[in-house]
Coordinates of C-alpha atoms and ligand atoms in Angstrom, one line a residue:
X78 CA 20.5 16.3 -8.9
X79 CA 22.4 19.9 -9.3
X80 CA 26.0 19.3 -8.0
X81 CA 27.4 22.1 -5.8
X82 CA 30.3 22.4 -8.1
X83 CA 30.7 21.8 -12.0
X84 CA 34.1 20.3 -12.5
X85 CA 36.4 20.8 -15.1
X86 CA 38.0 17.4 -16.9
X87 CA 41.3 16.6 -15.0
X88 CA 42.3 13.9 -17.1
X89 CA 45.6 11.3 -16.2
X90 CA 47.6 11.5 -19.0
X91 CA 48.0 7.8 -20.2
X92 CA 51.7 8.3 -21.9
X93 CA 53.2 7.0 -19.0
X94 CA 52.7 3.5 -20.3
X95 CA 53.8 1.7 -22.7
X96 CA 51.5 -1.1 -23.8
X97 CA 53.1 -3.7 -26.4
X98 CA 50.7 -5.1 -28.5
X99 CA 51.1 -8.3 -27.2
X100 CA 52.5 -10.4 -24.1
X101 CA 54.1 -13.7 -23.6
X102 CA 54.5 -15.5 -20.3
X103 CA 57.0 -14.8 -17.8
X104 CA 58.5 -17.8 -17.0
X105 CA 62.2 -18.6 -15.0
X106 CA 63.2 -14.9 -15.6
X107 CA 61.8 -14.1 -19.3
X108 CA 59.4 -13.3 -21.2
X109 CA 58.6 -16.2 -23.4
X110 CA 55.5 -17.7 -26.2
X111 CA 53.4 -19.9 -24.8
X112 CA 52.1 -23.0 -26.3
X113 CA 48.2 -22.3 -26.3
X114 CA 46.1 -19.2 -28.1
X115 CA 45.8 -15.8 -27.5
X116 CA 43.2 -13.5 -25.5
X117 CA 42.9 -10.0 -25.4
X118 CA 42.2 -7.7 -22.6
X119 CA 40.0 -4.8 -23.2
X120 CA 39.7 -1.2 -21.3
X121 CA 36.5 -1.6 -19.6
X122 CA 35.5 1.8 -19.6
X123 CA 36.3 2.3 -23.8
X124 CA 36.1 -1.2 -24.8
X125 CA 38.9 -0.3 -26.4
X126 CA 41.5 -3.5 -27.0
X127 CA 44.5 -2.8 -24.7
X128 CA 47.0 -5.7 -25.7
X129 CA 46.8 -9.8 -26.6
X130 CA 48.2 -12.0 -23.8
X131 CA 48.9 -15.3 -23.8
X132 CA 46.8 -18.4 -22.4
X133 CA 48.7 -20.2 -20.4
X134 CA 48.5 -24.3 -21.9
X135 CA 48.6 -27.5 -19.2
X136 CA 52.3 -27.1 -20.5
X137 CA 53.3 -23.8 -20.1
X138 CA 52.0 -24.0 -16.3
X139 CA 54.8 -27.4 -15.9
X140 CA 57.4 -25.5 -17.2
X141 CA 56.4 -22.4 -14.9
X142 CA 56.2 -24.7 -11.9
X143 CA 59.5 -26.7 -12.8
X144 CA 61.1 -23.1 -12.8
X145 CA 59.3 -22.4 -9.6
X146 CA 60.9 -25.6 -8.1
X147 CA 64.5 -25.3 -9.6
X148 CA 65.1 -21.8 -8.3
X149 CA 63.4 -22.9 -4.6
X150 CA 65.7 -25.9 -5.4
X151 CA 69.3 -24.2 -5.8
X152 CA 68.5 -20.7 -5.0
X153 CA 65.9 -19.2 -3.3
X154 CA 65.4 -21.6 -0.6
X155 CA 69.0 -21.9 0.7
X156 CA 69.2 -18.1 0.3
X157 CA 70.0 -15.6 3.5
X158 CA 66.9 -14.5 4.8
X159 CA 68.5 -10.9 4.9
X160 CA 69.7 -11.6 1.1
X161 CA 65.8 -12.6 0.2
X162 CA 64.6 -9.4 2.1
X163 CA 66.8 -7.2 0.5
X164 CA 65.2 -8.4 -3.6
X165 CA 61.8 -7.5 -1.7
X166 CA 63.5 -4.0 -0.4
X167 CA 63.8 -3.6 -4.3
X168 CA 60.8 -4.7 -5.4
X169 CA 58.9 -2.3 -3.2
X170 CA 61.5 0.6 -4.1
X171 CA 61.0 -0.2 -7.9
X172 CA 56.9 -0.3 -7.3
X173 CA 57.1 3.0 -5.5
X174 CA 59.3 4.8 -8.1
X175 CA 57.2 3.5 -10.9
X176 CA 53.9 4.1 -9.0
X177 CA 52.3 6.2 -11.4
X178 CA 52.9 3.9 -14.3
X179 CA 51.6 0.9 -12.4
X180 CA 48.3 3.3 -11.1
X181 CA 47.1 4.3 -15.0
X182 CA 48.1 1.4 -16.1
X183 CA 45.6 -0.2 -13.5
X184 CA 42.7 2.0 -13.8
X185 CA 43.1 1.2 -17.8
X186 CA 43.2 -2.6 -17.7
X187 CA 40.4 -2.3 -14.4
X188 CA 38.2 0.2 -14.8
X189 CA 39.2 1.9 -11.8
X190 CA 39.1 5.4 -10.6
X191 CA 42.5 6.9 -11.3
X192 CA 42.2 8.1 -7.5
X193 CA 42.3 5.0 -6.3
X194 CA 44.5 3.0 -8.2
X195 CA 47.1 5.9 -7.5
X196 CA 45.8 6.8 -3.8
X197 CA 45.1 2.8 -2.6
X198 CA 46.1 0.0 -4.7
X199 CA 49.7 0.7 -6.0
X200 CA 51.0 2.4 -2.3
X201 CA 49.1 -0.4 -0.7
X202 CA 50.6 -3.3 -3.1
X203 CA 54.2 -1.7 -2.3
X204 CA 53.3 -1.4 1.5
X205 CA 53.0 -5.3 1.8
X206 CA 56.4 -5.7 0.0
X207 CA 57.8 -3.4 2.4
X208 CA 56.1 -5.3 5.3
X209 CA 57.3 -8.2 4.1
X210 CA 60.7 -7.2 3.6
X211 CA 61.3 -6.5 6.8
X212 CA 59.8 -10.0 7.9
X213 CA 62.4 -12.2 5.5
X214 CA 65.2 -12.2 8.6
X215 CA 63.1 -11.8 11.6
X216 CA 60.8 -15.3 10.6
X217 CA 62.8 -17.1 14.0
X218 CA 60.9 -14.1 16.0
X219 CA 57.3 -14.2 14.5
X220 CA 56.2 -16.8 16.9
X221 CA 55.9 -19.6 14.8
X222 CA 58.6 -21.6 15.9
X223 CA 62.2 -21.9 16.0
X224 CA 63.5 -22.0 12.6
X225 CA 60.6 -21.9 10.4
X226 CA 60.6 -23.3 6.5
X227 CA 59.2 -22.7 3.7
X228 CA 56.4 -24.9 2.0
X229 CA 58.0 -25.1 -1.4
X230 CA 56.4 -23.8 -4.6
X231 CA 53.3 -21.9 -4.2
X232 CA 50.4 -21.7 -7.0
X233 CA 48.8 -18.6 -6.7
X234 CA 45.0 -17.9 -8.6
X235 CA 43.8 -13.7 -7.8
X236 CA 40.5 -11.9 -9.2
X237 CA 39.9 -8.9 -11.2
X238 CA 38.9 -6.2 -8.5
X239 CA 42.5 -5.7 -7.1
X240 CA 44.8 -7.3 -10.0
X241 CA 48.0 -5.2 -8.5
X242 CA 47.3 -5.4 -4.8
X243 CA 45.8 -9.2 -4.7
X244 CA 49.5 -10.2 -6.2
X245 CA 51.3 -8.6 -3.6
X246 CA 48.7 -10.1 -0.9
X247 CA 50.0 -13.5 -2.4
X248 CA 53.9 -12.9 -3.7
X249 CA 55.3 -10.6 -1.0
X250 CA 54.7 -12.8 1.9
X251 CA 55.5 -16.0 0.1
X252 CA 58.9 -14.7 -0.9
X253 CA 59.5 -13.5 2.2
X254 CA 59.0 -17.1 4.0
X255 CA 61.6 -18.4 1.0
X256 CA 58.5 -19.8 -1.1
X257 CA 58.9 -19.5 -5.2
X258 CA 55.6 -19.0 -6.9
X259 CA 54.2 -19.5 -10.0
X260 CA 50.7 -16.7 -10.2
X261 CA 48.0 -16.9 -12.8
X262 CA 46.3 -13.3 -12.8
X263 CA 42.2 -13.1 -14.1
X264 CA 41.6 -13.0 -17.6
X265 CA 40.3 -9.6 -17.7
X266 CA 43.1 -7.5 -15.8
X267 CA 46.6 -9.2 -16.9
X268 CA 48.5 -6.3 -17.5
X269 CA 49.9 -5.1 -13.9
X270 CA 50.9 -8.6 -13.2
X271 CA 52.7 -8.5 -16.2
X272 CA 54.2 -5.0 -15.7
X273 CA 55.6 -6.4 -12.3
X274 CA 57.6 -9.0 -14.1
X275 CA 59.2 -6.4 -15.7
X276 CA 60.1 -5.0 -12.0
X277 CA 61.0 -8.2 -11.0
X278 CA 64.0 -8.7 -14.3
X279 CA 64.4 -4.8 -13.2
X280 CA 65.4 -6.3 -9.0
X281 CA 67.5 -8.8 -10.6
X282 CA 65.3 -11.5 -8.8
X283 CA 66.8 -15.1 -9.6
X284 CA 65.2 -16.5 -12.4
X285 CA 61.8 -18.7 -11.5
X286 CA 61.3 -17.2 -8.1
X287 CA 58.4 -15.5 -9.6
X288 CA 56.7 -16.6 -12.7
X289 CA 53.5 -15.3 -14.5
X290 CA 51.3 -17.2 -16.7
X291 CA 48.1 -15.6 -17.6
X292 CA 45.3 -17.2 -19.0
X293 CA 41.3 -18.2 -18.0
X294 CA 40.0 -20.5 -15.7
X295 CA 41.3 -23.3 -17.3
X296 CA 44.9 -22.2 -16.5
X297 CA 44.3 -21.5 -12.9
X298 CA 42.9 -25.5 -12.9
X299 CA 45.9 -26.4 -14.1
X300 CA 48.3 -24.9 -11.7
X301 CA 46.1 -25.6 -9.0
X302 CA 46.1 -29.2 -10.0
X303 CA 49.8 -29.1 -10.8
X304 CA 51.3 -32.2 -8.5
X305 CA 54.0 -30.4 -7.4
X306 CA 52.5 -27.4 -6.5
X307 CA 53.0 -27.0 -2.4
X308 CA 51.0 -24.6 -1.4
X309 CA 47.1 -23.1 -3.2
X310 CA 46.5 -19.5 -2.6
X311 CA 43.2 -18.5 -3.6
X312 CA 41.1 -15.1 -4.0
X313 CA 37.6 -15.0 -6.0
X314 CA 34.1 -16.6 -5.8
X315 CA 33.5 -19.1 -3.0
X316 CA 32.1 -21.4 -5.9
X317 CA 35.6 -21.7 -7.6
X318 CA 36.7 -21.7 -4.1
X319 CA 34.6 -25.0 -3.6
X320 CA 35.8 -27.0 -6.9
X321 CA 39.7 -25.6 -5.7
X322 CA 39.3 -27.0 -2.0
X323 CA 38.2 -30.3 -3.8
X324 CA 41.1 -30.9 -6.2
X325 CA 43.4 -30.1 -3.7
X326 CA 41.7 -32.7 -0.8
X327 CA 43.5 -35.7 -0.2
X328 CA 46.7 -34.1 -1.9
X329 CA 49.9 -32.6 0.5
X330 CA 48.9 -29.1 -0.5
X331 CA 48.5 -26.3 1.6
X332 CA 45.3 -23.9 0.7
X333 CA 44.6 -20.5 2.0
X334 CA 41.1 -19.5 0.2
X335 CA 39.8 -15.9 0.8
X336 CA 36.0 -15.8 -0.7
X337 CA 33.1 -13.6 -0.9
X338 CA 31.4 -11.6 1.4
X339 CA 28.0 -9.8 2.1
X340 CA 29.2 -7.5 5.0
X341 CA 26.8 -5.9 7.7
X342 CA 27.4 -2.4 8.0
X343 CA 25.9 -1.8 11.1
X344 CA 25.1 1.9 12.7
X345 CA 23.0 2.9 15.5
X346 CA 21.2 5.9 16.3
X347 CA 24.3 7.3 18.3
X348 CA 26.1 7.4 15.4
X349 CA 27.5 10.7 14.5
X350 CA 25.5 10.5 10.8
X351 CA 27.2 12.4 8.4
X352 CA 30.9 10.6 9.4
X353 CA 28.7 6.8 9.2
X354 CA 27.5 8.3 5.8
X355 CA 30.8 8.9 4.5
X356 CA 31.6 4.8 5.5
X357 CA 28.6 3.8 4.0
X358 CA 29.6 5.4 0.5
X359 CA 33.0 4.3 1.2
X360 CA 31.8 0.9 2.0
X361 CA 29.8 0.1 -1.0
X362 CA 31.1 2.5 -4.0
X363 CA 34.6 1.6 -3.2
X364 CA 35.9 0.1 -6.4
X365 CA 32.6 0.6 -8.0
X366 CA 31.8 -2.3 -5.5
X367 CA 34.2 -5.2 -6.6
X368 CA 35.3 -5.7 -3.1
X369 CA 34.9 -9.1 -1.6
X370 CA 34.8 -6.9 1.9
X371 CA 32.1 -3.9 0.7
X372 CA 29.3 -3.4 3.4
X373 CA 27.1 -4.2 1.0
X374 CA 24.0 -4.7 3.8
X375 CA 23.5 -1.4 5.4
X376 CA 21.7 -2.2 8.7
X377 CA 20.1 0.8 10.8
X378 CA 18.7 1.8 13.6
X379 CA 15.1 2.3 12.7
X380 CA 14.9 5.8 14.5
X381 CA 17.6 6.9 12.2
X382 CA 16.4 5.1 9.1
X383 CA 14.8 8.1 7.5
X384 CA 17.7 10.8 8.3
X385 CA 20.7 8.6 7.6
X386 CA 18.6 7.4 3.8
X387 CA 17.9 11.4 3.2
X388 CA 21.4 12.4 3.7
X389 CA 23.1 9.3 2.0
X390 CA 21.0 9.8 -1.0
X391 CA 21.7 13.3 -1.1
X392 CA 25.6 12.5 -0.9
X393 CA 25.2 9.6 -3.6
X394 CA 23.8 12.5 -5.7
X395 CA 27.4 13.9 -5.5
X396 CA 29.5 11.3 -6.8
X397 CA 31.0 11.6 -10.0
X398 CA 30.9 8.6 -12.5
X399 CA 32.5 8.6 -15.3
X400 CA 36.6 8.5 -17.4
X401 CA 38.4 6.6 -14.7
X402 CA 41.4 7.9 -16.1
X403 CA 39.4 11.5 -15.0
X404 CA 41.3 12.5 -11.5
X405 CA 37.6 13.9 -10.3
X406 CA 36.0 10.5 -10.7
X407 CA 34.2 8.7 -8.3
X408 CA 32.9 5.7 -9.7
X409 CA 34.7 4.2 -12.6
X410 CA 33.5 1.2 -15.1
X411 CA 32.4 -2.5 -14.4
X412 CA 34.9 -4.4 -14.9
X413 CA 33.3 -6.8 -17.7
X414 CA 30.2 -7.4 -19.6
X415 CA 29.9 -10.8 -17.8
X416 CA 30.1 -8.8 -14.3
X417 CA 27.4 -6.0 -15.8
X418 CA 25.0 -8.7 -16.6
X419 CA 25.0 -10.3 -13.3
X420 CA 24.7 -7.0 -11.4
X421 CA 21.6 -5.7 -13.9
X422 CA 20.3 -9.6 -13.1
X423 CA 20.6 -8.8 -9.2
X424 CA 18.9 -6.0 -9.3
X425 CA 16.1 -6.7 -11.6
X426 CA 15.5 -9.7 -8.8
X427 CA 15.6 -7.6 -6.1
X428 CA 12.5 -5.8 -7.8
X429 CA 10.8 -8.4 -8.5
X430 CA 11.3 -9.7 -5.0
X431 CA 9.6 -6.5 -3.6
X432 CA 12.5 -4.5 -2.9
X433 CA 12.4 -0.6 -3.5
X434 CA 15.4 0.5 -5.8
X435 CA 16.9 4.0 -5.9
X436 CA 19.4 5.2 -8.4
X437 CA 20.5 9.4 -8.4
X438 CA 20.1 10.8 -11.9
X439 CA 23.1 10.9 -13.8
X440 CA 24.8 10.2 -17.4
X441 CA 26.4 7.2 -18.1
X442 CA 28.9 7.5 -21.2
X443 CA 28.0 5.5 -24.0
X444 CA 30.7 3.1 -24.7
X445 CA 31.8 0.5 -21.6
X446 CA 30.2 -1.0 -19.1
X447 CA 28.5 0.9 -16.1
X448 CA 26.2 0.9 -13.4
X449 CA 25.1 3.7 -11.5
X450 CA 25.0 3.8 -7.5
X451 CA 22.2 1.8 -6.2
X452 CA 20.4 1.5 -3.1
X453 CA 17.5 -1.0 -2.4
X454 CA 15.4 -0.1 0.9
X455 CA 12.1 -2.0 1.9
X456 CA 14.5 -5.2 1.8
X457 CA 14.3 -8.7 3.8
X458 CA 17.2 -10.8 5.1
X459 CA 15.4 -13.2 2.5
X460 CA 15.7 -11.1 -0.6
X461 CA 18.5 -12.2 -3.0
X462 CA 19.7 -8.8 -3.0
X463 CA 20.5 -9.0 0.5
X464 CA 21.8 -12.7 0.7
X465 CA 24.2 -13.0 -2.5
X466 CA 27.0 -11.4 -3.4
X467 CA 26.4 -8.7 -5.8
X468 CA 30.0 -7.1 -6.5
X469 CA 28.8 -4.5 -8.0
X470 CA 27.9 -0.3 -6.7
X471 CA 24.8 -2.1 -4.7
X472 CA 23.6 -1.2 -1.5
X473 CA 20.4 -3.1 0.5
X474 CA 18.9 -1.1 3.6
X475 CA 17.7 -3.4 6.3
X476 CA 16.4 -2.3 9.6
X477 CA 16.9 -3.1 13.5
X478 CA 15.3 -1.8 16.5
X479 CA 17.7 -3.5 19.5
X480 CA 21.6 -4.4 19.5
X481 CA 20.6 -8.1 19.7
X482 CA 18.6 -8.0 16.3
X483 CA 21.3 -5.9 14.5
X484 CA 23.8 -8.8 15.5
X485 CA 21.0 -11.6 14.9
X486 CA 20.6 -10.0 11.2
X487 CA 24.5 -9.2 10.8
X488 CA 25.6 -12.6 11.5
X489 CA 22.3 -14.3 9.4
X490 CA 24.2 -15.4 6.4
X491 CA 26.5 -17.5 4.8
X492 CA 29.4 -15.6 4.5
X493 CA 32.2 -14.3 6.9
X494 CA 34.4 -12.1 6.2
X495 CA 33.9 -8.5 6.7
X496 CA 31.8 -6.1 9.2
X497 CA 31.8 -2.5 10.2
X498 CA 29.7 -1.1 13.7
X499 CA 29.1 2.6 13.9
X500 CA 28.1 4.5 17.1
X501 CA 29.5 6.7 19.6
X502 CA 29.7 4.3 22.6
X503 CA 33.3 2.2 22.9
X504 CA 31.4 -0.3 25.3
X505 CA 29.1 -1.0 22.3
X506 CA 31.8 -1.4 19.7
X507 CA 33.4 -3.9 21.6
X508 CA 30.0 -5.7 23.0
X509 CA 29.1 -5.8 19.2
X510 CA 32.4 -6.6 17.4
X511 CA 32.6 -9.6 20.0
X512 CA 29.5 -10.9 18.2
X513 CA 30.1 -10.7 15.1
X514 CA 30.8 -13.8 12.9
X515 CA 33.4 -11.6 10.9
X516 CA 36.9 -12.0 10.1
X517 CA 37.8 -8.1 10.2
X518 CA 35.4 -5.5 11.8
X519 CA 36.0 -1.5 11.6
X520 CA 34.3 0.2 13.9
X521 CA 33.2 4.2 13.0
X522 CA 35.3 3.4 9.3
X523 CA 35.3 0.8 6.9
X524 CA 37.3 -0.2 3.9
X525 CA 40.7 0.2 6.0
X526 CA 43.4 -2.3 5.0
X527 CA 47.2 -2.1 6.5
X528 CA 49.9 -5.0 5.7
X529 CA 50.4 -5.5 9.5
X530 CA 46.5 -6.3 10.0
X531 CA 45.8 -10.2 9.4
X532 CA 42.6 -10.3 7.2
X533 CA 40.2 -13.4 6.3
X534 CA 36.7 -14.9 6.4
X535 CA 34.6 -17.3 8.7
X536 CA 31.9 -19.5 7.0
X537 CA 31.8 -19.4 2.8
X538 CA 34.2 -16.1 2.8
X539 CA 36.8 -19.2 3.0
X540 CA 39.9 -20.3 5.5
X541 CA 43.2 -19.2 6.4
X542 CA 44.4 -15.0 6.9
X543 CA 47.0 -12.6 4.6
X544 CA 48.9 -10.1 6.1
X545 CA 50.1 -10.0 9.4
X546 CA 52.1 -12.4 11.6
X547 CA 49.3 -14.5 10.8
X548 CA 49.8 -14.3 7.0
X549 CA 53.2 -15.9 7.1
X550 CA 51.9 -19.3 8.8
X551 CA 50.3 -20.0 5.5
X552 CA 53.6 -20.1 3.5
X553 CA 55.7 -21.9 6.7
X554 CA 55.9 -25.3 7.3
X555 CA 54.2 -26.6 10.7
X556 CA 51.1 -26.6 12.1
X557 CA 48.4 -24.4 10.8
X558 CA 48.6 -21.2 13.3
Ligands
NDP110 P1 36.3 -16.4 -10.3 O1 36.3 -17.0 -8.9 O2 35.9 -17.3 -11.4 O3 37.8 -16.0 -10.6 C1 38.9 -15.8 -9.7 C2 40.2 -16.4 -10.3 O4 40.1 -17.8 -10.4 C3 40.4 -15.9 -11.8 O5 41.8 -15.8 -12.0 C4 39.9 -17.0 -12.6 O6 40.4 -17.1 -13.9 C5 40.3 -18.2 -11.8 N1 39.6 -19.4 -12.0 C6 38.3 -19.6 -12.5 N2 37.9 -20.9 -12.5 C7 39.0 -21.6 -11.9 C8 39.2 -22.9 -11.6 N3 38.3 -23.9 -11.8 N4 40.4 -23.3 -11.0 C9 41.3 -22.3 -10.7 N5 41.2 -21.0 -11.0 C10 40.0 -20.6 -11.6 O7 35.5 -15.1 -10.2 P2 34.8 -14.4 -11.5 O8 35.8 -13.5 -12.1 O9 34.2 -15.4 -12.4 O10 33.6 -13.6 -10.8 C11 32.4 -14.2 -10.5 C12 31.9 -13.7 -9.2 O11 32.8 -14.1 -8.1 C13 31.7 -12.2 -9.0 O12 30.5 -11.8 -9.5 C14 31.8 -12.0 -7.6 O13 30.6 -12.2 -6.9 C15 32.8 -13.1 -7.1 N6 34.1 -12.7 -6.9 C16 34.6 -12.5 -5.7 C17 35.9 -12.1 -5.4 C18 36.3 -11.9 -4.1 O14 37.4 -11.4 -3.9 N7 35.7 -12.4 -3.1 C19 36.8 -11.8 -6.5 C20 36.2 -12.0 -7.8 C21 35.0 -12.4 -8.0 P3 39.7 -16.1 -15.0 O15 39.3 -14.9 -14.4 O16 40.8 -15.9 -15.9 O17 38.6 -16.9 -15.5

């Protein structure tokens, strides 16, 4: 398809950053070796090796967590709330006055459109430190009873899709409830994390209130299994999610575990289409589709079906894939070759399951991984393509004729954790959203996050809420509010 205009390259200088050739962990306040071997992270989008990190040992994650507890111990615990609120102040200062560094150095390490690292996920990561910032004093006020404490030392495991803004979903509040933490980002996207504990030596935090220790899965098993480790935080696939609820049964840990999701995006023939269309790109293309949250199930009115496909096919048509670094891109690299292969595997089963795909025509670059937009129509709730999670830039159409069945088919799977309603009736959002076995719906949007708005799953998209009032109960000790 012809776009209306031909862009010229607007390329993100990457300068800005300074990439050593290779990182230790940051454990009670520096940056030291590690005991076990080395990994390196690659630019998805180049292949191009970025840096060598380390992988955090059985070891290194005990001394992490014995830093963790020392500093909870003598210094961050018995701190002034105002005192604690005033490093997070910094902290969210520091991310905002190095935003840009912390944006192309995200979009290099993820794969990410420039535009979004720069637009969404740095403002949004400093947002929750601001949020919770102002929370650190105010804890006696949030509701959750008089005097609150902290858990202890919190072990925190986050994915790939949202490296910068998944650590502050898990540092800022526990900081702000007096927690220490010890945070193991994923194997393919150290770098921010690792760039924040630069920011943290830059805020003078007390040694050990934050440490880093990258690594693979088998470093996230060992802090989760850590004995004294207080508290779980979890983000990534509900089968990890499974074996992590298991360890941590039967122990004194607290676990907050935020899953996947295969979210309804509902609209009905009311539905002012060209705004719904715009929240169905949104929805799905979003981060090339690494979004636990993306309404990856469109389901519409069937009076509408044919109108809303023409004109969201014609807008997919538009997007730009391509150089995330590129400030005109849409839609930027997959974030591994792992991640490639299952999306390619989806797909190819969503054919052979009878499913129709649709791709627009466009160029892929020939180095890195990619996958163009995709939409399936003539799907089934049973299809694959419709039940698991694909991660990926994957849309499935589904049809309904009455309000019932479009909340019959919304709610008809395993997961939880997102949903989005779009029609021009308020009655109907709020009839609908009241049905919906979702733990966040947006009604005529979707993709809209804010550090005040609690936001977790039902069902397989896992337990427990971040951000919020509701965000801090996870870190405080009591019951589970
Ligand atoms: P994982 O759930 O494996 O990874 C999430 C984090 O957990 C990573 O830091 C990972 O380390 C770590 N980890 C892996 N195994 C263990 C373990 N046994 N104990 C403790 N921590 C562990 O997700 P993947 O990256 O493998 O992605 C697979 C699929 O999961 C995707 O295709 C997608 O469908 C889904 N997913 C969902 C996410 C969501 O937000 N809902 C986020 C990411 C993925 P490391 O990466 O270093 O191996």
């Amino acid at each position: 398809m012809t776009s209306l205009f031909e862009y010229a390259p607007a390329p993100e200088s990457r300068s800005i950053v300074d990439v050593r050739p290779s990182y230790g962990l940051f454990v009670d306040g520096e940056f030291t070796d590690g005991t076990g071997s080395t990994m390196k992270t690659v630019n998805p989008a180049t292949e191009e090796v970025l840096s060598e990190v380390t992988v955090g040992s059985s070891e290194d994650v005990d001394r992490a967590v014995r830093a963790a507890r020392r500093a909870f111990t003598r210094v961050w615990g018995p701190m002034r709330p105002a005192d604690r609120g005033k490093y997070l102040f910094r902290i969210a200062r520091l991310l905002q006055e190095r935003a840009r560094e912390f944006a192309v150095l995200e979009s290099l390490d993820n794969g990410k459109p420039i535009r979004e690292s720069r637009d969404f996920d740095v403002p949004q990561a400093a947002a929750h430190f601001f949020h919770h910032a102002g929370w650190a004093d105010k804890l006696d006020h949030a509701g959750l009873g008089p005097a609150p404490r902290p858990l202890g030392v919190a072990g925190q495991v986050i994915p790939w899709n949202f490296p910068m803004l998944m650590l502050a979903w898990k540092i800022a509040p526990a900081l702000a409830t007096g927690n220490t933490v010890v945070l193991k980002p994923a194997e393919t996207t150290p770098l921010t994390a690792l760039l924040f504990a630069e920011v943290c030596q830059q805020a003078d935090l007390p040694p050990g209130v934050v440490n880093i220790v990258t690594g693979a899965g088998e470093t996230g098993r060992s802090l989760v299994a850590h004995p004294d480790v207080d508290k779980v935080a979890f983000t990534g696939s509900t089968e990890v999610g499974r074996e992590i609820a298991r360890s941590v049964a039967g122990t004194q840990k607290r676990l907050t575990l935020e899953l996947g999701g295969k979210a309804a995006n509902i609209v009905f023939d009311d539905a002012p289409i060209d705004q719904a269309v715009e929240g169905i790109v949104r929805g799905i293309f979003f981060n090339q589709g690494h979004v636990c949250c993306a309404g990856s199930r469109l389901l519409v009115q069937e009076s509408v079906h044919d109108e809303l496909l023409a004109s969201l096919q014609r807008r997919i048509g538009t997007l730009r894939i391509g150089d995330p670094l590129d400030k005109n891109t849409d839609i930027g690299a997959i974030n591994s070759a792992e991640q490639l292969v299952r999306i390619r595997e989806l797909s190819e089963i969503g054919e052979a399951e009878g499913a129709r795909r649709w791709q627009p025509e466009c160029t892929l670059p020939d180095r890195g991984w990619w996958f163009p937009p995709t939409v399936f129509t003539d799907v089934s709730a049973a299809h694959r393509i419709a039940r698991d999670e694909v991660f990926g830039p994957v849309l499935s159409v589904l049809t309904f004729r009455t309000p019932d069945e479009a909340v019959a088919k919304a709610n008809n799977t395993t997961y939880g954790l997102s949903a989005g309603v779009w029609t021009e009736k308020g009655s109907r959002i709020l009839s609908i959203t009241d049905r919906l076995r979702a733990g966040v719906v947006w009604a005529n949007t979707f993709n809209e996050f804010d550090p005040t708005s609690p936001f977790g799953g039902y069902k397989q998209s896992g337990y427990g809420r971040e951000g919020g009032r509701q965000g801090l109960a996870a870190y405080l000790q009591g019951d589970d509010r």
